[in-house]
Structures are given as structure tokens and as C-alpha cells.
Amino acid sequence: MRDGCTTGKNKLLLTIFDGFRWDYDRDVDTPNLDKMAEEGVKAAYVTPPYLTITSPTHFTLLSGRYIENHGVIHNVWFNTTTGQRKEYYMTQFVDEYWDNGRSLHFPGTAATYQKETIQVREVEPRAYDYTNETAWRENVDKVMKEWFKDQDLDFVTLYFGDPDETGHKHGPDSPERREAVKKVDRTVGYIRETAEKHGLSDHLNIIITADHGMTTVFKGGEVKEIVLTDIPGFSYKDLQFHLMDYGPSAMLLPKEGMVDKVYQALKGGHPNLHVYKKENMPARLHYSKHPRLLPIILYADPGYVINGFYPLQTNKGEHGYDNEEMDMKPFFRAVGPDFHRNLLVGPFETVNVYSLMCHLLGIKPEINDGSLDNTRHMLISNGESCDSGVRNGCTTGKNKLLLISFDGFRWDYDRDVDTPNLDKMAEEGVKAAYVTPPFLTITSPTHFTLLSGRYIENHGVIHNIWFNTTTQEKKQYYMTQFVDEYWDNGSLPIWITAQRQGKKTGSLHFPGTAATYQKETIQVREVEPRFYDHTDETAWKEKVDKVMKEWFKDQDLDFITLYFGDPDSTGHTYGPDSPERREAVKKVDRTVGYIRESAQKHGLSNHLNIIITSDHGMSTVFKGEGVKEIILTDIPGFSMKDLAFHLVDYGPSGQLLPKEGMLEKVYQALKGGHPNLHVYKKEDMPARLHYSKHPRLLPLILYADPGYVINGFYVFQTNNGEHGYDNEAMDMKPFFRAVGPDFHRNLLVGPFETVNVYSLMCHLLGIKPEINDGSLDNTQHMLISNGVSCDSGVKNGCTTGKNKLLLISFDGFRWDYDRDVDTPNLDKMAEEGVMAEYVTPPFLTITSPTHFTLLSGRYIENHGVIHNIWFNTTTQEKKQYYMTQFVDEYWDNGSLPIWITAQRQGKKAGSLHFPGTAATYQKEIIQVREVEPQSYDYSNETEWRANVDKVMKEWFKDQDLDFVSLYFGEPDATGHKYGPDSPERREMVMQVDRTIGYIQETAQKHGLSNRLNIIITADHGMSTVLQGEGVNEIILTDIPGFSMKDLEFHLVDYGPAGQLLPKEGMLDKVYQALKGGHPNLHVYKKEDMPARLHYSNHPRLLPLILYADKGYVINGFYVFQNYKGQHGFDNEEMDMKPFFRAVGPDFHKNLLVGPFETVNVYSLMCHLLGIKPEINDGSLDNTRHMLISNGESCNSGGGSGDDSGGDSGGQPTICPKAGSLDYHKTSQMS
């Protein structure tokens, strides 16, 4: 067994002491409860669901559902038609009240649920004496001896009706209540003593809690009783049915047409009475959605009860109040082999106890409203099950870490060079679009930001050159490495922090290696020699060998930094666009390959994380005729004689210390002195640069535009490439790669600042960071753990399944359509959410089949919607695209679309114009739908906005739908008509972008933004059709040996794909004739279709399948297809790839992800909706990195799995042997 995990093999006892308020042990000596807290877990208090009365709150404990979801809404069963009511005890026997079909409940409670009863049960007798301590002990003996020991039950619930009974009768502040608490305490002692006696203590977990608390009822004297008939305008005659005179809550069913009259009369009718129409109940109460709830719901302030005609309620104590009232909070204790000892935890909701119990029993929970996340910190295992290989999604902090800097490697240096090793690293790990270094973008300052997580103005290594303005002394780059006081300026580098927390560190040639920090040096270090050849590849390999073999393997270091001085050196000498720089990049790539090969050779790969990045980029220096050089002494009014000290002639930046009294003169002379020179007093530096606050910075700071350098007296700087420019300049951005056991694979992330790398490294090493300016929030999406440490008490992020979801398709929107058009709304969506590089649709890349893949998660050969055209080969009948939408049997072919699956699991779904909307599936239709009219104008922007309004206002807001699919027929129509490269297509993309802005604006307007996830994608892309002279058209009847007479049926003249049914005996003849008949035509027998296309197995597919190369279409007798743009080509063609964006509360922000197949969108949507998917061909594994939760559901008892859970389709959970004694709804009258 693995240490620190929950086996699921220990027994569990859930004990309830009804009405035991959280603070009842404060005014009574409770030695046994105190001992239980010392040996286990005590919560400050727990919050029950509303309505805070017995049966509903107990059923929340047992099902993990809020009351509006489980449907046991009251202690009293009632029938509004007959006027019948059953009081508390008799309600226990009304099967349909408890077995409500809205959730499947934990076996071990109810008598008959979906025809199953508890295996071992004892029903509370009528008129049972809740206060009889002798009977209590007999119940404990039965549970421990007969049930747990002799019958070997796994789970038992045990109920005691006090101190609730005493609290009602005498009040919560009475001496009688205090005596009842002492009896509870003695019973708790007896429970534990009996467990010990029967040898159960080592394998029995015990949870003791209550359903609610208790408050004192105000009576007599100055109390203004709530008597409904005393309220002006209210009359019982206006009611069809009521539930009142039952404590502080009530429900009313007015007669037809009287709801508003009754509501208006009662609202404001008493200062301590709250009146709501059920649909307006506060959402936090989760007490509005169930059909059993009556139209008007009332509840009183603490201390008050609701009376009908006159006060007749005599209880001195009552519950049923708002669950935020402290008097309503129960207590909670837990002890046993799986719980921590002597742990005091904060408050949590009782809805979470169910998932805790499921975890302890090692069973999969039903759909529920709680989460193990809220209780896992109580457990020694932190909620990890022993049957999981390793805990899902946490960073151990035990893997080694190598940080490598290739100085001056710009973010785009791999674009004009073949870099197979860097490419492989990206496929096997994480690649950032680019990273933004701090300003000033030069070597030492930016490297120290990597090492400390501080901006340069905070860490104080402000330049490559150490200087002293008094002595006029300067030390060049190399000698500055040895000036301790320059580097040791208050910010500790990660080497020292790691060493102080027990890690062993090393550094080879990294800037800052030579210095001493707070009297500590790096444990293992090698300082770069003077005049070192930064370009020597042999020396590079020797460095790698030293790090991998001697330092990581032999000396067992935990963290190493490794520095290479190229391609910076080459970029300076030859320029970033030179062939020499490209050769240097190839050398870097070879070295990356050697690094990974060496890690593998020395057995490090499985426990070594590698981050490779750079300090800055490189820009070409402008030279020669036409370039207006920046020479300070050429600027009128400026003189070097006015300076006490200067740092210029060092690339594009400089600092000046004017002589006393000369600051304004120098500033005014230089400001505006050259069009490409920026001059600031340091206090006025742009705040975004974080380069103004440090005392080492001189009073005037200068920097030039990219391409320019700052010269003092004359031009003598000879570099062809330079850095040190504004960090917003793209040429200054470095690259970033990361790979290893803690990183996702094949993940492309958006840009971030290098200041964040420090907190990422601290997390990977499992060390506490120093104060820094970055955040793990900006990099955690790279990690399998999503930034959760295995030793942390809290799991980061989970998907609730409660947010709404909107799926939008803009037909034919190719992945790169935003590249030649300004798309501010799409850009904003990417910044605020997730953007995929592109997505790959299934083959055949046409509208109906690809959309049905989105809806079902099946490849086309599996879902059977194989074409836009329905056909019958016997009758020769064909239906074109629009009419095919109405052929039920074509769509309803065994694969359920997500609309129906969601509806069957309690969600409300809608669809507007989406392909497949019109059909019926297994006799079910979409609950709310609007089918696209025939001959619909796809390009009408006014109509588009009306559709958005309908979805957001009428469907999501007013009808409270959970999932809607919305279809727009553009830019497909425009792409077909004018071609994908046309100005018309670009205009249409602008219209799409405006619509996306309107979608988000409308979501905001209707209060949906915080609970609506939006996925926007397309079905396929678009390619230009080759036409005119020089194009060898594909005309089947022109191919020698082929004749249409040999065919029984055909589907051609429909773009670049076709299918043929030869007459009997003619298959081979037709196949041989067509095969090789045209250089741009692919011909397959369907069984020989490439497996990657997933387009061969369905019986609807005809025996011969044809498709053309990109740009060609297949004609039958003659050329009549006149589209300028077409789709339907091989899905590997880049022109066929659609775009993908996603935004909303469950998605990461500013995340750029790599490509994936659209077959995976279905499982992502199911996860977002919290529903169990049907069998499908995709996987949440391919999209989970987009999610804040990393694909973990809040209602899962443990890890994230693959969303195969969910509603079990009417079957109860099969769990260990269970029993219940005196627990609510354990009986069933036969």
C-alpha cells in the first residue's frame, strides 16, 4: 500500500445527533468530544442547506445534492390537488417522495430506491423516545457488534433524535439542553469504547455531525408575532393550498390568477417576514428550482415563527431559518485511520460530506453539488486514493530542474532554420509564443530577473556595467561579475533560497555565479573564464557532460543553471538576419538534442525538468547612408561638460548624471533632440518598464528606437546586431521551451513575462519563494498539476458543471482568416481565454458531417452522417443539403448528439440553425430549437444580431437554458462565391469579428458573463479552386476506360469528393479505369481508404470513394462547378483547418494551445456541462489543459478521470454492504 492514500477498505460510521448546534460544547464539559477532536478532526462549524429542517438536510448529507436538486423539500409530504398532508413520521414511508429520480442516492439510507432497499436496516418505531440513553446504548451495541463485526458491514448510518427534541421543548439555552449535550458526550465515548472492544478502531472511520442548529423562539411581551391573517390584503380564501404553522418557514399555492395579489399583500407585511416568488429566491439558498416547491416561499427572521390564523406554536426552540444564521450551523467531528489527528478545520457546507464519504468508502459518487476539494485537507491522504498510480495533478517538488539560457535567442529564430530538436522538445513539452523580458533588455539585469523574480528596479542589477559616480570608475561586463555588493543587493537568487531549504544547487557560467549573497555562495559553481569563446560547440558539449554526469548524477544536485553565450555573440557580430546567425541557431539546436540525449544516457529523463529560454532578443542596427545616427554631442544645446557622469556608447540605452543644477538644461536639450531618441527623468519613466525606482539609476535615462544606438562624441559602435531596446519591441522577445515529468506535452502557450519564471521554478523545486514580482498564476497552465503541490492542502480549480455553455460555429472560418484582417474582438477573446493554433476536422470536410462530429464526438464513419446529401441508391433519390436536415433516419443513426445527452441528464438545451437541429433522435427533439429557414440569407448582419439577442435574452436568461448551439453560415458562403483570398471574404471576417464583440457585449448585458462558457469554432476551412487556362480539370468521362454506364449510382459534381456504386460485377473495371486516371485524383475502394481518414467503415459509404487534391473539383460529364472557393479536401491540408476560441469562467486566460482534432470538442463540452458523455472517439485529455481545473470535476470524489462518470442511468450506486439504524427514510411500508 502506498503511504498517505485512502484505501477505501476501512469501514465508515456516519452518526447524526439531530439539532446539535456548533457551539453546544462551549457551556458543557464534553470530555469525549474533546478527546475525539484531539485524536481526529474538528470543524469550526458546518453550513447546512436551506431549508434547515430534518429530512431535507439529512438527505443532502446522504446525496450531496442541494434540496432543490434532490427534491426532499420538507419534512411534510403533501398533495396540492387532494389537500392531503403526511406529518414527519408518516412521510418517511412515502416512497415516491424520497425516490425522486432527480438524483441517485447513496445506498445505505432510503428503504426502496429504484427497487433497492438497504441491505440491513432498522426503522425507528413510532412515538420513539429520542431521549432514552439506555436505548441509545443498545443501538450502539447493535451497530458495532451485530452489524460491523458479525455481518461485516462496510457503511452504517446511525441517528439520534436529541438534542433536537430537548432544544425544541426547553430551548437551546436551557439547562435541559445542556444535560442533553452531556448525554451526547457520554454516548460518543461509548461509541468509541465499543468500537475498541470489538476490534474496529483501526479500520473504522467515524463522522459525527448534525442536520442543523437551533435558536430561541421569541414569545410574549414586546414580540410582534407573525400572523398572516393579520396582514392587510391577505386572505386564506385566495389560496388553493398552504404549508404553514410549521416553524419559521412556509409555502403557499395561490388559486389561479392570484399569485401576484397574494405576493403583493404579504411582501412588506411584517418587518421580520421574507416573501419570495420561488423563481426569485436568493440563488445562494438553492431552494427554487424543484417542481415540488410552491409558487410563494416565506421565511422568518431568527426567533420568529410564521403563524396562519393565530399563534399556536409552542416550541421554545426552533430551526428552519436562513442557513447563514450562526444558530443554524451544526457541529462536525471525524476520527479514524484516514483522518488527521488534532486538526481544527474551517467551516464548510454539509453538501460536501457525501463526496468525503464516497472517497472514504472507495466508491464513485453520483452527480452531486459538493466536492472532495472542500474536505480533503482533513485526510492524511489529502484525498488521494491508493488505486491511483500517483495523485492526479500535483507537483511533487522532488524532480530535478535545469535552467538553460542561450543568450540572445530571439523568439522567432527557429522560423528560418530547421530545428528538429527544438521542435521535438515542443512536441514533448511546452512552447511559449514568446516571453517578454524586463527593461533594460541586456544580459546581467535580465538574467537576474530570471533568478530572483524581481523587476530590475527592485533587484538593483541595473546594467551590465558596475560603476561608481564619485570615482568615475566603471567595470566592464566580465569584471562586474565579481563585484559582490553589486549583485548582493537585497534580492536573493534562487540558488541561495533553494540551498537554505535543503536543495543542492549548481551553476555553470550563468551571470551572477561568481558573487556571494548574504555570505553564501552557490554550492557547486564554475565561473566563465575571461575571453571565453562563446561559439565553441565542443566546449558546449563538455559543459553538458559536466552538468549531467558530474553534477546531476554523481553529486545528486537538485537545481542547476547553465549558460551559453550564443547566438548573442554571433548576432552582435553579423546581425540577426545573417547566415552566420542561422548557423549559430543550428548549433543551439544540436546542443538541445545533446542535452536531452545526455539526460537519457544518465537516467535523468524521468525526473528532470528542463527550462530553456533566453535573456532578450536581437535587432538589426541601422547603418550607412540615410541613417540619422544618434550622436549626443550633435544635439544643439547638449554638452558632455554638463555631466558629472555618464553611461553611453553602450548600445541603444544610456544614463546621465548631470552636474549639480544642470539637470533641467540637459533634459531640455536632449528631449526632442532626435526623432528616435527617448529621454526621461527617471521618475517619469513609463511605469510599465519598471525601471525608475532604484537609487543606482541615474537621473536621466535614454533609450533609442529599434535599430538605433546612442553615441556620445562620435560613432564608434560597430555591432551589426543590438539589444537593450524597449521590451515591447518584438525583436527583444526571447524564446521559451520546457519539458519534463511535470510539464504538459505538446502545449503551445501564450506570451508571458520572464519575471514569472522564478515562481515557476520555485514550485517545481518545492521551495517557498522569496518576495517577487511574478506569479505562478501566469505559468501554472503549463503544468500537469495546474500548479498544485502534492503537499498542499488544497486542490486548485475544478469544473463545477454549473456554468452555461454556448457553442458557436461560423461555417468555413479558416484558421488563418484573422491574419490579414483587423479582428479586435477575436484578439480580445484570445487574451481573455484560449486560442488554438488551429483544429483538424474529420474527413469528409463538408458541413453536416463535420458539425455532427462536433455534436457527437464521433468520426464520420462512426456517426453515419457521411455527406451533406441524403441519398437512396435503390430509388436513385437524392435530397440536397437543406432538405436532408429533415430526414430523421439519416441523422438518428445510433450516435446521440450532445443536446439529447444533456437533456437526459437534467440539462436544458437549445439550438438555433445548427446542422442537425431539425431531426428527432431516439424519439426526442431538442427542447428549444429554431430551424434555419429555406433560402436563408447567411450574410445579413442584422439577422445575426437578432439571433444573438434571442439566444442570450430569451433562451439563456429567460428560459434558463444550460446549453445552446448557434450557427452562422458565413464566411463559408462568401468564401465559395468569391474565394478565400478575396476582399469580400476579408470584409465578411470583419463582420464575424463585430458579431463576436456583440456576443460578448450581450452576454455582459444580461448578466451571463461570469457563468457562461463560449466556444467558437468552425466545421472546416476553404481553399481556392484552380480554374482557367493551364488547369487540368478532373472530368471523369474524359478518363479512358471509364463510363457512367458502368455505374448504378453516383455522388459527384459536389466539390472535390465523390462516391460511386458500380453495377454488379463492374467494381474492378471502374476502379482500374479511374485509378491513375488523373494526377490530382485519389481513388480508393472504401475498405482501402487511409485509416487516418476514418471514412471507410460505415455501410452508407459507397464502394468507391474519390477525392481530389487541393484546388481541384471532381466533375462528371463536364465542368459546371463555378465556385471560386471550395472545401471537402483531405483534412491534413492546412486550408481545411478551422479556427478555435474559448472563453469563460472555466477557461484559462491568454492561453495559446497547439492543434487538436475537433472530435475532442464533444468531451470538452460534456465536461463543462457536468454530464456523462456517450461513447465517443475523442478524449478530454486533448483539451483539459485549456481548463483552470485541468479537467477535474468538482463533483468527482477523487481525481479527474476522463469524464466517464455522471448519471448512472437510473441505477443506484453499487457500494459496500451498508446498513442504517433509526436513520431518516430507512423504512418502507409493504
mmCIF file of C-alpha atoms in Angstrom, residues 262-474:
data_model
loop_
_atom_site.group_PDB
_atom_site.id
_atom_site.type_symbol
_atom_site.label_atom_id
_atom_site.label_comp_id
_atom_site.label_asym_id
_atom_site.label_seq_id
_atom_site.Cartn_x
_atom_site.Cartn_y
_atom_site.Cartn_z
ATOM 1 C CA VAL A 262 -51.062 37.220 -2.519
ATOM 2 C CA TYR A 263 -47.433 38.157 -3.108
ATOM 3 C CA GLN A 264 -48.070 41.903 -3.031
ATOM 4 C CA ALA A 265 -50.174 41.605 0.123
ATOM 5 C CA LEU A 266 -47.520 39.662 2.057
ATOM 6 C CA LYS A 267 -44.465 41.481 0.759
ATOM 7 C CA GLY A 268 -43.591 44.095 3.355
ATOM 8 C CA GLY A 269 -46.456 42.894 5.516
ATOM 9 C CA HIS A 270 -44.231 42.219 8.544
ATOM 10 C CA PRO A 271 -40.731 43.569 9.227
ATOM 11 C CA ASN A 272 -39.411 40.096 10.086
ATOM 12 C CA LEU A 273 -41.008 38.196 7.236
ATOM 13 C CA HIS A 274 -39.241 37.435 3.922
ATOM 14 C CA VAL A 275 -41.537 36.763 0.957
ATOM 15 C CA TYR A 276 -40.405 35.471 -2.429
ATOM 16 C CA LYS A 277 -41.836 34.104 -5.607
ATOM 17 C CA LYS A 278 -39.939 30.869 -5.838
ATOM 18 C CA GLU A 279 -38.130 31.869 -9.025
ATOM 19 C CA ASN A 280 -36.793 34.936 -7.198
ATOM 20 C CA MET A 281 -35.462 33.082 -4.158
ATOM 21 C CA PRO A 282 -31.829 34.063 -3.440
ATOM 22 C CA ALA A 283 -29.627 31.770 -5.532
ATOM 23 C CA ARG A 284 -27.351 31.104 -2.556
ATOM 24 C CA LEU A 285 -30.209 29.214 -0.873
ATOM 25 C CA HIS A 286 -30.548 26.672 -3.710
ATOM 26 C CA TYR A 287 -34.261 26.433 -2.981
ATOM 27 C CA SER A 288 -36.143 27.492 -6.094
ATOM 28 C CA LYS A 289 -35.846 25.048 -8.976
ATOM 29 C CA HIS A 290 -37.726 21.931 -7.864
ATOM 30 C CA PRO A 291 -41.291 21.493 -9.203
ATOM 31 C CA ARG A 292 -42.485 20.434 -5.735
ATOM 32 C CA LEU A 293 -41.761 23.899 -4.359
ATOM 33 C CA LEU A 294 -44.879 26.053 -4.250
ATOM 34 C CA PRO A 295 -45.044 29.426 -6.046
ATOM 35 C CA ILE A 296 -44.617 31.585 -2.925
ATOM 36 C CA ILE A 297 -41.995 30.862 -0.270
ATOM 37 C CA LEU A 298 -41.857 32.609 3.114
ATOM 38 C CA TYR A 299 -39.325 32.541 5.911
ATOM 39 C CA ALA A 300 -38.922 34.497 9.112
ATOM 40 C CA ASP A 301 -36.009 36.152 10.837
ATOM 41 C CA PRO A 302 -34.384 34.172 13.687
ATOM 42 C CA GLY A 303 -36.625 33.950 16.726
ATOM 43 C CA TYR A 304 -39.870 34.353 14.789
ATOM 44 C CA VAL A 305 -42.253 31.688 13.536
ATOM 45 C CA ILE A 306 -44.934 32.000 10.877
ATOM 46 C CA ASN A 307 -48.491 31.514 12.112
ATOM 47 C CA GLY A 308 -51.587 31.226 9.987
ATOM 48 C CA PHE A 309 -54.683 32.393 11.861
ATOM 49 C CA TYR A 310 -53.217 32.768 15.350
ATOM 50 C CA PRO A 311 -50.116 31.802 17.367
ATOM 51 C CA LEU A 312 -50.390 28.136 18.237
ATOM 52 C CA GLN A 313 -46.737 27.024 18.002
ATOM 53 C CA THR A 314 -45.420 26.324 21.500
ATOM 54 C CA ASN A 315 -41.786 25.297 20.887
ATOM 55 C CA LYS A 316 -39.217 27.303 22.801
ATOM 56 C CA GLY A 317 -36.546 26.455 20.293
ATOM 57 C CA GLU A 318 -36.823 26.267 16.508
ATOM 58 C CA HIS A 319 -34.844 25.727 13.309
ATOM 59 C CA GLY A 320 -35.715 26.262 9.639
ATOM 60 C CA TYR A 321 -34.162 29.723 9.403
ATOM 61 C CA ASP A 322 -31.733 31.111 6.845
ATOM 62 C CA ASN A 323 -28.692 28.833 6.723
ATOM 63 C CA GLU A 324 -26.361 31.823 7.059
ATOM 64 C CA GLU A 325 -27.582 32.352 10.623
ATOM 65 C CA MET A 326 -24.958 31.075 13.058
ATOM 66 C CA ASP A 327 -27.623 29.447 15.221
ATOM 67 C CA MET A 328 -28.436 27.148 12.286
ATOM 68 C CA LYS A 329 -24.902 25.754 11.953
ATOM 69 C CA PRO A 330 -24.278 22.160 13.143
ATOM 70 C CA PHE A 331 -21.112 20.691 14.644
ATOM 71 C CA PHE A 332 -18.714 18.246 12.965
ATOM 72 C CA ARG A 333 -16.187 15.725 14.273
ATOM 73 C CA ALA A 334 -14.335 12.929 12.483
ATOM 74 C CA VAL A 335 -11.855 10.341 13.689
ATOM 75 C CA GLY A 336 -10.305 7.175 12.327
ATOM 76 C CA PRO A 337 -7.380 5.730 10.393
ATOM 77 C CA ASP A 338 -7.888 8.027 7.378
ATOM 78 C CA PHE A 339 -8.198 11.306 9.300
ATOM 79 C CA HIS A 340 -5.542 13.658 10.593
ATOM 80 C CA ARG A 341 -5.143 13.966 14.352
ATOM 81 C CA ASN A 342 -5.791 17.122 16.355
ATOM 82 C CA LEU A 343 -6.778 19.138 13.286
ATOM 83 C CA LEU A 344 -9.109 22.128 13.531
ATOM 84 C CA VAL A 345 -10.550 22.982 10.101
ATOM 85 C CA GLY A 346 -12.546 25.920 8.884
ATOM 86 C CA PRO A 347 -16.244 25.816 8.088
ATOM 87 C CA PHE A 348 -17.643 24.052 5.031
ATOM 88 C CA GLU A 349 -21.064 23.131 3.649
ATOM 89 C CA THR A 350 -22.633 19.797 4.596
ATOM 90 C CA VAL A 351 -23.285 19.190 0.906
ATOM 91 C CA ASN A 352 -19.596 18.196 0.791
ATOM 92 C CA VAL A 353 -19.873 15.349 3.321
ATOM 93 C CA TYR A 354 -21.235 12.990 0.655
ATOM 94 C CA SER A 355 -18.143 13.144 -1.575
ATOM 95 C CA LEU A 356 -15.952 12.732 1.522
ATOM 96 C CA MET A 357 -17.840 9.573 2.462
ATOM 97 C CA CYS A 358 -17.663 8.199 -1.074
ATOM 98 C CA HIS A 359 -13.921 8.752 -1.047
ATOM 99 C CA LEU A 360 -13.521 7.026 2.309
ATOM 100 C CA LEU A 361 -15.502 4.043 1.029
ATOM 101 C CA GLY A 362 -13.608 3.954 -2.264
ATOM 102 C CA ILE A 363 -16.742 4.265 -4.386
ATOM 103 C CA LYS A 364 -17.553 6.516 -7.301
ATOM 104 C CA PRO A 365 -20.022 9.208 -6.297
ATOM 105 C CA GLU A 366 -23.205 10.034 -8.188
ATOM 106 C CA ILE A 367 -23.624 13.516 -9.646
ATOM 107 C CA ASN A 368 -23.595 15.869 -6.657
ATOM 108 C CA ASP A 369 -23.234 19.516 -5.703
ATOM 109 C CA GLY A 370 -20.291 19.201 -3.332
ATOM 110 C CA SER A 371 -16.623 18.492 -3.798
ATOM 111 C CA LEU A 372 -13.915 16.497 -2.097
ATOM 112 C CA ASP A 373 -11.803 19.628 -2.530
ATOM 113 C CA ASN A 374 -13.604 21.150 0.441
ATOM 114 C CA THR A 375 -12.772 18.325 2.855
ATOM 115 C CA ARG A 376 -9.634 16.611 1.530
ATOM 116 C CA HIS A 377 -7.392 18.573 3.894
ATOM 117 C CA MET A 378 -8.880 16.539 6.775
ATOM 118 C CA LEU A 379 -7.425 13.376 5.317
ATOM 119 C CA ILE A 380 -3.942 12.014 5.765
ATOM 120 C CA SER A 381 -4.056 11.220 2.054
ATOM 121 C CA ASN A 382 -5.201 14.746 1.131
ATOM 122 C CA GLY A 383 -7.856 12.951 -0.874
ATOM 123 C CA GLU A 384 -5.565 10.668 -2.856
ATOM 124 C CA SER A 385 -6.838 7.167 -3.493
ATOM 125 C CA CYS A 386 -4.413 4.278 -3.260
ATOM 126 C CA ASP A 387 -5.692 2.857 -6.501
ATOM 127 C CA SER A 388 -4.486 5.912 -8.416
ATOM 128 C CA GLY A 389 -0.993 5.497 -9.826
ATOM 129 C CA VAL A 390 0.038 8.869 -8.485
ATOM 130 C CA ARG A 391 -2.133 11.633 -7.270
ATOM 131 C CA ASN A 392 -3.829 13.275 -10.212
ATOM 132 C CA GLY A 393 -2.305 16.631 -10.885
ATOM 133 C CA CYS A 394 0.180 17.662 -8.224
ATOM 134 C CA THR A 395 3.793 18.745 -8.314
ATOM 135 C CA THR A 396 5.977 16.675 -6.005
ATOM 136 C CA GLY A 397 8.870 19.138 -5.823
ATOM 137 C CA LYS A 398 11.189 16.114 -5.971
ATOM 138 C CA ASN A 399 12.201 16.265 -9.610
ATOM 139 C CA LYS A 400 15.456 17.961 -10.563
ATOM 140 C CA LEU A 401 15.477 21.192 -12.543
ATOM 141 C CA LEU A 402 17.853 22.529 -15.190
ATOM 142 C CA LEU A 403 17.539 26.162 -16.300
ATOM 143 C CA ILE A 404 19.401 26.896 -19.542
ATOM 144 C CA SER A 405 19.912 30.271 -21.150
ATOM 145 C CA PHE A 406 21.010 30.636 -24.759
ATOM 146 C CA ASP A 407 21.894 34.324 -24.680
ATOM 147 C CA GLY A 408 20.143 36.435 -27.304
ATOM 148 C CA PHE A 409 17.966 33.667 -28.790
ATOM 149 C CA ARG A 410 15.066 35.627 -30.241
ATOM 150 C CA TRP A 411 11.565 34.113 -30.172
ATOM 151 C CA ASP A 412 11.424 33.659 -33.963
ATOM 152 C CA TYR A 413 14.947 32.331 -34.615
ATOM 153 C CA ASP A 414 13.588 28.844 -35.334
ATOM 154 C CA ARG A 415 11.403 30.080 -38.190
ATOM 155 C CA ASP A 416 14.077 30.338 -40.860
ATOM 156 C CA VAL A 417 16.160 27.357 -39.706
ATOM 157 C CA ASP A 418 15.420 23.649 -39.449
ATOM 158 C CA THR A 419 15.437 22.904 -35.690
ATOM 159 C CA PRO A 420 14.359 19.271 -35.215
ATOM 160 C CA ASN A 421 15.432 19.093 -31.578
ATOM 161 C CA LEU A 422 13.673 22.264 -30.528
ATOM 162 C CA ASP A 423 10.616 21.060 -32.463
ATOM 163 C CA LYS A 424 10.717 17.721 -30.680
ATOM 164 C CA MET A 425 11.037 19.482 -27.341
ATOM 165 C CA ALA A 426 7.911 21.479 -28.150
ATOM 166 C CA GLU A 427 6.030 18.313 -29.116
ATOM 167 C CA GLU A 428 7.067 16.615 -25.887
ATOM 168 C CA GLY A 429 6.669 19.657 -23.669
ATOM 169 C CA VAL A 430 5.676 23.328 -23.653
ATOM 170 C CA LYS A 431 6.452 26.099 -26.101
ATOM 171 C CA ALA A 432 5.584 29.744 -25.471
ATOM 172 C CA ALA A 433 4.721 32.047 -28.348
ATOM 173 C CA TYR A 434 7.383 34.308 -26.837
ATOM 174 C CA VAL A 435 8.292 35.809 -23.478
ATOM 175 C CA THR A 436 8.723 39.447 -22.520
ATOM 176 C CA PRO A 437 11.948 40.302 -20.697
ATOM 177 C CA PRO A 438 12.239 43.208 -18.266
ATOM 178 C CA PHE A 439 13.626 46.531 -19.361
ATOM 179 C CA LEU A 440 16.620 47.121 -19.642
ATOM 180 C CA THR A 441 16.953 44.278 -22.183
ATOM 181 C CA ILE A 442 20.612 43.453 -21.597
ATOM 182 C CA THR A 443 22.324 40.396 -20.176
ATOM 183 C CA SER A 444 23.053 40.725 -16.456
ATOM 184 C CA PRO A 445 19.850 42.569 -15.439
ATOM 185 C CA THR A 446 17.540 40.235 -17.343
ATOM 186 C CA HIS A 447 19.278 37.101 -16.095
ATOM 187 C CA PHE A 448 18.963 38.312 -12.527
ATOM 188 C CA THR A 449 15.237 38.770 -13.095
ATOM 189 C CA LEU A 450 15.074 35.101 -14.106
ATOM 190 C CA LEU A 451 16.936 34.193 -10.921
ATOM 191 C CA SER A 452 15.028 36.428 -8.468
ATOM 192 C CA GLY A 453 11.600 37.095 -9.989
ATOM 193 C CA ARG A 454 12.106 40.814 -9.451
ATOM 194 C CA TYR A 455 11.912 43.645 -11.933
ATOM 195 C CA ILE A 456 15.252 45.365 -12.439
ATOM 196 C CA GLU A 457 14.282 48.436 -10.411
ATOM 197 C CA ASN A 458 13.669 46.064 -7.487
ATOM 198 C CA HIS A 459 16.672 43.761 -7.674
ATOM 199 C CA GLY A 460 19.175 46.522 -8.452
ATOM 200 C CA VAL A 461 21.393 44.828 -11.060
ATOM 201 C CA ILE A 462 20.563 47.725 -13.334
ATOM 202 C CA HIS A 463 23.232 47.326 -16.038
ATOM 203 C CA ASN A 464 25.969 45.047 -17.319
ATOM 204 C CA ILE A 465 28.481 47.613 -16.076
ATOM 205 C CA TRP A 466 29.198 48.333 -12.430
ATOM 206 C CA PHE A 467 30.040 51.993 -11.898
ATOM 207 C CA ASN A 468 30.855 54.494 -9.209
ATOM 208 C CA THR A 469 29.802 58.048 -9.989
ATOM 209 C CA THR A 470 32.120 59.539 -7.348
ATOM 210 C CA THR A 471 35.321 57.888 -8.519
ATOM 211 C CA GLN A 472 34.189 57.749 -12.159
ATOM 212 C CA GLU A 473 35.163 54.069 -12.093
ATOM 213 C CA LYS A 474 33.469 51.541 -14.413
#
